[in-house]
Coordinates of C-alpha atoms and ligand atoms in Angstrom, one line a residue:
M1 CA 99.3 140.2 155.1
R2 CA 102.2 140.7 153.9
L3 CA 104.0 137.6 151.0
K4 CA 107.8 137.4 150.8
Y5 CA 109.0 134.4 148.7
F6 CA 112.5 133.6 149.2
S7 CA 112.8 130.8 146.6
H8 CA 112.3 127.9 145.7
S9 CA 108.7 126.7 148.3
A10 CA 110.6 129.3 151.0
F11 CA 107.6 132.3 151.9
Q12 CA 107.5 134.1 154.9
I13 CA 103.9 135.6 155.8
T14 CA 103.7 138.5 158.2
T15 CA 99.9 139.0 159.3
D16 CA 97.7 142.0 159.5
A17 CA 99.5 141.9 163.4
G18 CA 102.8 141.4 163.2
K19 CA 102.6 137.6 163.3
K20 CA 105.6 135.7 160.8
I21 CA 104.9 132.6 159.6
L22 CA 107.5 130.3 157.8
I23 CA 106.8 128.4 155.4
D24 CA 109.4 125.3 153.9
P25 CA 112.5 127.8 154.8
F26 CA 115.1 126.2 152.8
L27 CA 117.4 129.3 152.7
D28 CA 121.3 128.7 153.6
G29 CA 121.9 126.2 151.7
N30 CA 119.9 127.3 148.5
P31 CA 121.6 129.0 146.0
T32 CA 118.9 131.0 144.8
S33 CA 117.8 132.7 148.3
P34 CA 118.9 136.4 148.3
V35 CA 118.2 135.7 151.8
K36 CA 120.0 133.8 155.1
S37 CA 118.6 132.0 158.3
K38 CA 120.1 134.7 160.6
D39 CA 118.4 137.0 159.2
V40 CA 114.3 135.7 159.3
D41 CA 112.6 135.4 162.1
A42 CA 109.7 133.3 162.7
D43 CA 106.8 133.1 165.4
F44 CA 105.3 129.7 163.8
I45 CA 107.3 127.5 161.3
I46 CA 104.8 125.5 159.3
L47 CA 106.4 122.4 157.2
T48 CA 104.9 120.5 154.7
H49 CA 107.1 117.6 154.1
G50 CA 110.3 115.8 155.8
H51 CA 112.4 116.6 152.8
G52 CA 116.0 119.0 153.3
D53 CA 114.8 121.5 150.7
H54 CA 111.9 122.3 153.2
I55 CA 112.9 121.2 156.7
G56 CA 116.2 123.3 154.9
D57 CA 117.4 126.2 158.2
S58 CA 114.1 125.6 161.1
F59 CA 115.6 124.3 163.4
S60 CA 118.5 126.9 163.0
I61 CA 116.1 129.7 163.1
A62 CA 113.5 128.3 165.5
K63 CA 116.5 127.8 168.2
R64 CA 116.6 131.8 167.6
C65 CA 113.4 132.5 167.8
S66 CA 111.3 130.5 170.0
S67 CA 109.4 129.3 167.1
L68 CA 106.1 126.9 167.2
F69 CA 105.9 123.8 164.3
I70 CA 103.0 123.4 162.3
C71 CA 103.4 120.0 160.8
C72 CA 101.4 116.6 160.2
N73 CA 102.4 114.4 163.6
E74 CA 105.3 112.3 162.1
L75 CA 107.3 115.5 161.4
A76 CA 106.2 117.6 164.4
N77 CA 107.3 114.5 166.6
Y78 CA 110.3 114.6 164.8
C79 CA 110.8 118.1 165.4
S80 CA 109.9 117.5 169.4
S81 CA 112.2 114.8 168.9
K82 CA 114.9 117.4 168.1
G83 CA 114.0 120.1 171.3
F84 CA 111.6 121.9 169.4
N85 CA 107.8 123.6 170.6
A86 CA 105.6 121.3 167.9
H87 CA 101.9 121.6 167.3
N88 CA 100.9 117.9 165.9
M89 CA 98.0 117.7 163.0
H90 CA 97.3 115.7 159.9
I91 CA 95.6 115.5 156.4
G92 CA 92.3 116.9 156.6
G93 CA 93.0 118.6 160.0
S94 CA 92.3 122.4 160.9
H95 CA 92.9 124.0 164.0
I96 CA 92.8 128.1 164.6
F97 CA 95.9 129.4 165.7
E98 CA 96.3 133.1 167.1
F99 CA 97.2 134.5 163.7
G100 CA 94.6 132.4 161.9
R101 CA 93.3 129.0 160.7
V102 CA 95.6 126.1 159.5
K103 CA 94.0 122.8 157.5
F104 CA 96.7 120.4 156.2
T105 CA 95.9 119.0 152.7
I106 CA 97.3 115.7 151.0
A107 CA 99.9 115.9 148.2
H108 CA 101.3 113.0 146.5
H109 CA 105.4 112.8 147.3
G110 CA 107.8 111.3 149.6
S111 CA 108.3 112.6 153.6
M112 CA 112.2 111.2 154.6
T113 CA 114.1 113.4 156.3
S114 CA 117.4 113.6 155.9
D115 CA 118.6 111.4 158.9
N116 CA 116.7 109.2 158.0
Y117 CA 113.6 109.6 159.6
Y118 CA 110.6 108.8 157.9
A119 CA 108.1 111.9 158.4
G120 CA 105.0 110.8 157.9
E121 CA 102.5 112.1 154.1
A122 CA 103.8 114.4 152.7
S123 CA 101.3 117.4 152.7
G124 CA 99.9 120.7 151.0
V125 CA 98.5 123.2 153.2
I126 CA 95.7 126.0 153.2
L127 CA 96.2 128.8 155.2
S128 CA 93.2 131.6 156.1
I129 CA 94.4 134.9 157.5
D130 CA 93.3 138.4 157.7
G131 CA 90.5 137.5 155.5
K132 CA 91.8 135.4 152.8
N133 CA 92.6 131.8 151.6
L134 CA 96.6 130.5 150.8
Y135 CA 97.1 127.1 149.4
H136 CA 100.7 126.3 149.5
T137 CA 100.5 122.8 147.9
G138 CA 103.7 121.8 148.9
D139 CA 105.7 119.3 146.8
T140 CA 103.3 117.5 145.0
G141 CA 102.1 115.6 141.4
L142 CA 99.1 116.6 140.1
F143 CA 96.1 115.1 142.1
Y144 CA 92.3 115.0 141.0
D145 CA 91.2 116.0 144.7
M146 CA 92.5 119.7 144.1
K147 CA 88.9 120.9 142.6
L148 CA 87.9 119.3 145.6
I149 CA 89.8 121.2 148.1
G150 CA 89.2 124.8 145.9
E151 CA 85.5 124.2 146.4
M152 CA 85.5 123.0 150.1
T153 CA 87.8 126.7 150.6
P154 CA 87.5 129.2 148.3
L155 CA 91.0 130.0 147.2
D156 CA 92.2 133.7 146.8
Y157 CA 96.0 132.5 146.0
M158 CA 97.7 129.0 144.6
L159 CA 101.4 128.3 145.8
L160 CA 102.6 125.4 143.3
P161 CA 105.3 124.3 141.9
I162 CA 106.1 124.1 138.6
G163 CA 109.9 122.9 138.6
D164 CA 109.3 118.9 137.1
N165 CA 111.7 116.1 138.0
Y166 CA 110.1 116.1 141.7
T167 CA 106.7 117.6 140.9
M168 CA 104.4 118.8 138.7
G169 CA 105.6 121.2 135.9
I170 CA 103.7 123.5 134.0
T171 CA 101.9 121.4 132.1
D172 CA 100.4 119.3 134.8
A173 CA 100.7 122.6 137.1
V174 CA 98.1 124.6 134.5
K175 CA 95.6 121.7 135.1
A176 CA 96.2 121.9 138.6
V177 CA 95.3 126.0 139.0
E178 CA 92.1 124.9 136.8
L179 CA 91.1 122.2 139.0
A180 CA 91.9 124.2 142.0
N181 CA 90.4 127.5 140.7
P182 CA 92.4 130.0 143.1
K183 CA 91.9 134.2 142.2
T184 CA 95.9 134.2 141.4
A185 CA 98.5 131.8 141.5
I186 CA 102.0 132.0 142.6
P187 CA 104.4 129.3 141.0
M188 CA 107.4 127.9 143.0
H189 CA 109.3 125.2 143.4
Y190 CA 111.9 125.8 140.1
N191 CA 115.5 127.4 139.3
T192 CA 116.8 126.5 142.4
F193 CA 119.0 123.2 141.2
P194 CA 120.0 122.8 137.5
V195 CA 117.7 119.5 137.1
I196 CA 114.5 121.7 138.2
Q197 CA 114.5 125.0 135.5
S198 CA 111.4 125.7 134.2
D199 CA 110.4 129.2 133.0
P200 CA 107.5 131.0 134.8
E201 CA 106.7 133.1 132.1
D202 CA 105.6 130.2 130.4
F203 CA 103.3 129.0 132.9
K204 CA 102.1 132.5 133.2
K205 CA 101.3 132.8 129.9
K206 CA 99.3 129.4 129.8
V207 CA 97.3 130.4 132.9
E208 CA 96.5 133.5 131.9
A209 CA 94.8 131.8 128.4
L210 CA 92.6 130.4 130.8
G211 CA 91.5 133.5 132.0
K212 CA 93.1 133.6 135.8
K213 CA 96.3 135.9 137.2
V214 CA 99.2 134.8 138.1
I215 CA 101.9 136.6 139.9
V216 CA 105.4 135.3 139.4
L217 CA 107.4 136.7 142.7
K218 CA 110.5 137.8 142.0
F219 CA 113.1 135.8 144.4
G220 CA 113.1 138.1 147.9
Q221 CA 109.9 140.2 146.5
E222 CA 107.6 140.6 149.0
I223 CA 104.1 142.2 148.1
L224 CA 100.8 142.6 149.8
L225 CA 97.9 140.4 149.7
Ligands
LIG301 NI1 110.2 117.5 148.4
LIG302 MN1 111.3 119.5 147.2

């Protein structure tokens, strides 16, 4: 599969079979994204929670591409209420889709939409695609069960926030990598706004001191996983 990073928590996965999956596509209102929503396609859109910087441009993309939303029940119902197709799941549950397996995890965070709809619990998501396991933590503080998550699904990649203020900062994110024990960590949710300024190279240096690998993706960069 290929992984493209738009900045913030927004990624696109393109599977070997050509299926396109967007995660938290916050693009048009995102000052750091080099790509706008009209230039992005999605067969599936996975949302970790209902905050505006995660739902982002989901609805305009889904309308144009007839994308299927995959998210936890309350947020999936919110998407359905807006007229979109959604597959309802919830934390701890997994399901096999045509592109691979999706499993939702806990995240310690809120999940109110910008129009004040309570979108249930915030979540993280583990994707098992083309033989690799990728954990996108969503917005979250550090929690010890990351160790359990990594034990139950050996992780190839962990995408995690380092921006502080709303989520883990660097110190907690380094501990999160130690607990979940992925082969490679990829920082996200930083430098979008002044309040979440963070140095990904400092994170990289500290994680590498644990003997683990970090890839700092440039905003707009796509890599083969
Ligand atoms: Ni959030
Ligand atoms: Mn956020």
